[in-house]
Coordinates of C-alpha atoms in Angstrom, one line a residue:
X1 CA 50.1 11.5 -17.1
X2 CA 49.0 8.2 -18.7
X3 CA 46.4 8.6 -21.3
X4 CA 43.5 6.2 -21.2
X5 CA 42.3 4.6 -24.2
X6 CA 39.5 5.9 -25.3
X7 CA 37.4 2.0 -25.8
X8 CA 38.3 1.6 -22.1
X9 CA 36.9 5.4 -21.1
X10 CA 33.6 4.3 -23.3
X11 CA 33.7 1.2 -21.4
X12 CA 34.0 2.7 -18.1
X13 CA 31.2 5.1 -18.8
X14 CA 28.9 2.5 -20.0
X15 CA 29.9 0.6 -16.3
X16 CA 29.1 3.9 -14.7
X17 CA 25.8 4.4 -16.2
X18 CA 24.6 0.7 -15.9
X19 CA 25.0 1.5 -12.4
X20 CA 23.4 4.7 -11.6
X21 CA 20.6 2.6 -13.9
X22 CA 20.4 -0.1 -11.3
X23 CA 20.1 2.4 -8.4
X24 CA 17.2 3.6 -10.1
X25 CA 14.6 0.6 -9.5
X26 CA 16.0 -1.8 -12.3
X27 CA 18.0 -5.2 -11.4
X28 CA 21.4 -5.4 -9.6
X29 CA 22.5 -8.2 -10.5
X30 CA 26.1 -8.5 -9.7
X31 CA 26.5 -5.1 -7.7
X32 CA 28.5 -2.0 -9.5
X33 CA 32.5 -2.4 -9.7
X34 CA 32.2 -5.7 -8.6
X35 CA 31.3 -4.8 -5.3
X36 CA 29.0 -7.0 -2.9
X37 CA 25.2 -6.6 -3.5
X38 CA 24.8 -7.7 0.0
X39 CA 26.8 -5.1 1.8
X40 CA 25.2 -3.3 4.2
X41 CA 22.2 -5.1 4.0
X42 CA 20.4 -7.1 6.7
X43 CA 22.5 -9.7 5.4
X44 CA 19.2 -12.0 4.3
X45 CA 20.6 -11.9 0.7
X46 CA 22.8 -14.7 1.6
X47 CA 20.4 -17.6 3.0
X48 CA 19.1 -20.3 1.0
X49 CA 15.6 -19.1 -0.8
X50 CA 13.4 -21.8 2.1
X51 CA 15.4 -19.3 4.7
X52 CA 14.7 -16.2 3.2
X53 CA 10.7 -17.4 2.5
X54 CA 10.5 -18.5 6.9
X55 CA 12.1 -15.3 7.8
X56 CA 9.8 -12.8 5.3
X57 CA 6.7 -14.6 6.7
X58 CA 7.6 -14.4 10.3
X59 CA 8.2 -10.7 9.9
X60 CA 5.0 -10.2 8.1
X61 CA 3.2 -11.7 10.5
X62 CA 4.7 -10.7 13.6
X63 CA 4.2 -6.8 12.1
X64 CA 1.2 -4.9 13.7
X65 CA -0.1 -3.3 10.2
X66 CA 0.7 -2.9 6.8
X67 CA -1.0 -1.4 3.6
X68 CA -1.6 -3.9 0.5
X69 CA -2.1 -2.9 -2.9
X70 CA -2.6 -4.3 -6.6
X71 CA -4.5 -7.2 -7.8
X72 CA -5.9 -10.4 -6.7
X73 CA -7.5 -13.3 -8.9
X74 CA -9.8 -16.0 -7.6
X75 CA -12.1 -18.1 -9.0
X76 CA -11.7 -16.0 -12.6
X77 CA -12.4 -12.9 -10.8
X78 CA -10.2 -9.9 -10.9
X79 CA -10.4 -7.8 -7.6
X80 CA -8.1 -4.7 -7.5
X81 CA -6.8 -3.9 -3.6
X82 CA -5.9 -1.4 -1.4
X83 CA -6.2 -2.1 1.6
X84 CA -4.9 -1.6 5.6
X85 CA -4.9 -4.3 7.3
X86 CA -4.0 -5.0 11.2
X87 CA -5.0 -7.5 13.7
X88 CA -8.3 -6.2 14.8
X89 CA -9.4 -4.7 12.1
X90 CA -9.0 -3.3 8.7
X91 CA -10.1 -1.1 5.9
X92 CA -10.0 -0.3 2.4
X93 CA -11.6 -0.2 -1.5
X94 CA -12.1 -3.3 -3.7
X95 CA -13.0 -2.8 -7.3
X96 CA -14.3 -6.1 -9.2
X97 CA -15.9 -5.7 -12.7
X98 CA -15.8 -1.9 -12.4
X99 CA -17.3 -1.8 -9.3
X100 CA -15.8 0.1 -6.1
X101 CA -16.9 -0.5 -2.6
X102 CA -15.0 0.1 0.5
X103 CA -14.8 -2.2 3.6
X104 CA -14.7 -1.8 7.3
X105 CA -14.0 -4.3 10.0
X106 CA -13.9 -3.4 13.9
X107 CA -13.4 -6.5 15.5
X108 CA -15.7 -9.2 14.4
X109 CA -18.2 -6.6 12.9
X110 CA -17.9 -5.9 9.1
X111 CA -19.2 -2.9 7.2
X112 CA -19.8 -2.4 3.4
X113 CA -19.7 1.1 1.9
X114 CA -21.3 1.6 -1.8
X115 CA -23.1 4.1 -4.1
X116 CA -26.0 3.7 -5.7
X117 CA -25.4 2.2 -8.8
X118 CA -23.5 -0.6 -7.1
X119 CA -26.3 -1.3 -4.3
X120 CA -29.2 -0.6 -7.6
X121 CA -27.0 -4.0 -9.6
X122 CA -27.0 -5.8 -6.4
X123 CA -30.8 -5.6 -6.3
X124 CA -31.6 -6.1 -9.7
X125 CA -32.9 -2.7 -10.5
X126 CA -29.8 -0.9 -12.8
X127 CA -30.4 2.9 -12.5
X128 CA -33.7 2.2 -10.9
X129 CA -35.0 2.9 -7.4
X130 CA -33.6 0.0 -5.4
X131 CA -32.0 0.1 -2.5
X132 CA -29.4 2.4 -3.6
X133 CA -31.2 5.3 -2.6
X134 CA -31.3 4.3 1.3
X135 CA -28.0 2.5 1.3
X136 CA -25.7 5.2 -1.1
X137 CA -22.9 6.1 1.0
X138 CA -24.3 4.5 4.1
X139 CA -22.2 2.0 6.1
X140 CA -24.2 -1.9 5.7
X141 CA -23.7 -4.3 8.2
X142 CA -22.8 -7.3 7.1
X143 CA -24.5 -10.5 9.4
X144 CA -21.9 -13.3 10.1
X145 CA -23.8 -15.7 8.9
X146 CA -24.3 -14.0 5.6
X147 CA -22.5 -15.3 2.9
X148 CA -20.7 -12.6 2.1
X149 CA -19.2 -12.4 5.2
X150 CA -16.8 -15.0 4.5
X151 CA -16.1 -14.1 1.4
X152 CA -15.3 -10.3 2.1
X153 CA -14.4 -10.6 5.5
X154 CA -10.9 -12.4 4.3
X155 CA -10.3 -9.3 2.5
X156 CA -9.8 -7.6 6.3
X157 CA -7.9 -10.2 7.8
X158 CA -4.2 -9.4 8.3
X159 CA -3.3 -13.0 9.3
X160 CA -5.5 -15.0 6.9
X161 CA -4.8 -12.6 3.4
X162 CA -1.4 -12.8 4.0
X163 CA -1.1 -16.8 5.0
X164 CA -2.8 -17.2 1.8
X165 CA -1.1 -14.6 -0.7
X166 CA 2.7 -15.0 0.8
X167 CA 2.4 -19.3 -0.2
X168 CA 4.9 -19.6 -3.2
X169 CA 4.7 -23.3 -4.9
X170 CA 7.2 -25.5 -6.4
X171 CA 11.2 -25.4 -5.4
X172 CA 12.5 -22.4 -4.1
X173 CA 15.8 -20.8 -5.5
X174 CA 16.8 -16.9 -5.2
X175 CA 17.0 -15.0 -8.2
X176 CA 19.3 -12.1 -7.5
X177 CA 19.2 -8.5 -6.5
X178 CA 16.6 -5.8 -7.1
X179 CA 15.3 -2.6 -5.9
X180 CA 12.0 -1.2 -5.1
X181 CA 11.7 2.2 -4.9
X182 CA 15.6 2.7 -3.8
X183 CA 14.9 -0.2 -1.1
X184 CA 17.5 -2.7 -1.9
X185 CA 15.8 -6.2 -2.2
X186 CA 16.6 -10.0 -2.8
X187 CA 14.1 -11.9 -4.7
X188 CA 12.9 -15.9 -4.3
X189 CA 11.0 -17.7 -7.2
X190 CA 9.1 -21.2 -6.6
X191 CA 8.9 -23.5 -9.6
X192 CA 11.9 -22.0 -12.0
X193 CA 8.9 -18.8 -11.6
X194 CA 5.8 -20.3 -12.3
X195 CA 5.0 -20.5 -8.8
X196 CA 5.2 -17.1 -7.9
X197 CA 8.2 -15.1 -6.7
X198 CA 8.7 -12.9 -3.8
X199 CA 11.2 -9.7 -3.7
X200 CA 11.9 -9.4 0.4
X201 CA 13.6 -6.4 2.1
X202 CA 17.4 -6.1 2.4
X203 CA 17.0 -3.2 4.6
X204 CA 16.3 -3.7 8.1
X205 CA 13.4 -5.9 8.8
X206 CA 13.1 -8.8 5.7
X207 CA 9.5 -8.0 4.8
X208 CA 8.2 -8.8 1.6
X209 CA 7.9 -5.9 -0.3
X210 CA 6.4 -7.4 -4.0
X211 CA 4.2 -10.4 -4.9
X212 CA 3.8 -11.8 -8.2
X213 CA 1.3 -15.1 -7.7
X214 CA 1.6 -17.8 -10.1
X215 CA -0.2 -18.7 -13.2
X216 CA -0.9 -15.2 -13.8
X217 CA -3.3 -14.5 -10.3
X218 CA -2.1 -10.9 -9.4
X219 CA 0.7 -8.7 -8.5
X220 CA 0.3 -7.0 -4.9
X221 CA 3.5 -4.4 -3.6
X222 CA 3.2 -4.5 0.7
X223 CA 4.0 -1.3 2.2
X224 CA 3.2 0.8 5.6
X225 CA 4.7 -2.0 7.8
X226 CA 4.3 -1.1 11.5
X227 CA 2.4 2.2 10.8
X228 CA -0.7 2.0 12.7
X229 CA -3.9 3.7 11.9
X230 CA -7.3 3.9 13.2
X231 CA -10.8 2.2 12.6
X232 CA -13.1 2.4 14.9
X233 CA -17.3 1.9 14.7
X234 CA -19.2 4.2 12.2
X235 CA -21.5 6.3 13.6
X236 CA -24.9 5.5 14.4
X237 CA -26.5 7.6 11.4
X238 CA -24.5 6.5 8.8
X239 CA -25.2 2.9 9.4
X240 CA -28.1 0.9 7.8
X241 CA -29.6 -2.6 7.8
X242 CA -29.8 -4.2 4.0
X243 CA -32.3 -6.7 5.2
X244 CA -31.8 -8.9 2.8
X245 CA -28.7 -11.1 2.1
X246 CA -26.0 -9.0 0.5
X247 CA -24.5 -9.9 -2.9
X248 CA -21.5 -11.4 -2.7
X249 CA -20.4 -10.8 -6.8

């Protein structure tokens, strides 16, 4: 029996472990023992970045639902998101300036959910006896024509959140192999990274799977893809008028 040196057996160990680190969620870069990173993958690894970014948003949108999560900035306001999301309706919680309220849409029709203290801000009357008594817990309508339609209604939109948030800017390149939890992925960066980068799915179906948006305007992770789930109308009694227009910060 040959004996192996033991700087090589230090140097196969250290191989070994870099490895089983890579499995674990951190970057492949290369693959382990020189191996392909692409092998047995959906074989998207291999296109051009402008390939990889056509196929990821065809996928995404021709998926019937999907749950986002993480952080969105617009107009130097931080919302948190998690929401569910298909094409005829969605819901979920958004949390702005320590502030939680959920959201319902069925169909056209949108629904705000709130405590008191957020509904008692809204009308100018902190830890008074605003609205928030009448409207704590109760599903608002929200008008169409009410500003804040617009502005929370995109929140609910499978088609138009994700047209907007999956948009890299600047040239495209790919920027190697990753993982996300143990789901082998291939990553596209716009602008050298300052325009965002995008890690798709190696395994089956390309989706996007992690968003980091440029100059610094959120992180959201996409999940659930194809799981359905219900929304349907609240019920009568848990529904209430605001009567006023509805705040839309």
């Amino acid at each position: 029996m040959t004996a192996i040196p033991r700087g090589r057996t230090r140097r196969a160990a250290l191989a070994t472990a870099i490895c089983a680190f890579a499995v674990t969620g951190t970057a492949v870069l290369t693959g382990c023992g020189g191996e392909d990173p692409d092998a047995g993958t959906n074989g998207v690894g291999k296109l051009p970045a402008a390939t990889i970014q056509s196929k990821t948003r065809a996928a995404a949108q021709g998926a019937p639902a999907l749950r986002l999560s993480g952080t969105v900035v617009t107009s130097g306001r931080t919302y948190q998101l998690d929401m569910q999301l298909k094409a005829d309706g969605g819901t979920g919680s958004v949390t702005s300036k320590g502030a939680t309220f959920k959201l319902l849409r069925v169909g056209e029709q949108l629904y705000l959910k709130a405590d008191a203290d957020f509904w008692n801000q809204a009308d100018g009357k902190d830890g008074g006896d605003g609205a928030g008594g009448k409207l704590n817990g109760m599903y608002v309508k929200v008008p169409q024509g009410d500003p804040a339609y617009k502005k929370f209604s995109g929140f609910t939109d499978k088609d138009v959140l994700l047209d907007g948030l999956l948009t890299l800017h600047g040239a495209l390149a790919t920027d190697g192999h990753y993982a996300d939890g143990g789901t082998p992925t291939i990553r596209i960066t716009a602008g050298k990274g300052s325009g965002g980068s995008l890690d798709v799915s190696l395994r089956g179906t390309p989706y996007p799977l992690r968003l980091v948006r440029a100059g610094g305007a959120g992180t959201l992770t996409f999940s659930d893809w194809g799981k359905d789930f219900a929304v349907a109308e609240p019920a009568p009694d848990e529904t209430v008028d605001y009567g006023r227009q509805l705040p839309t910060s």
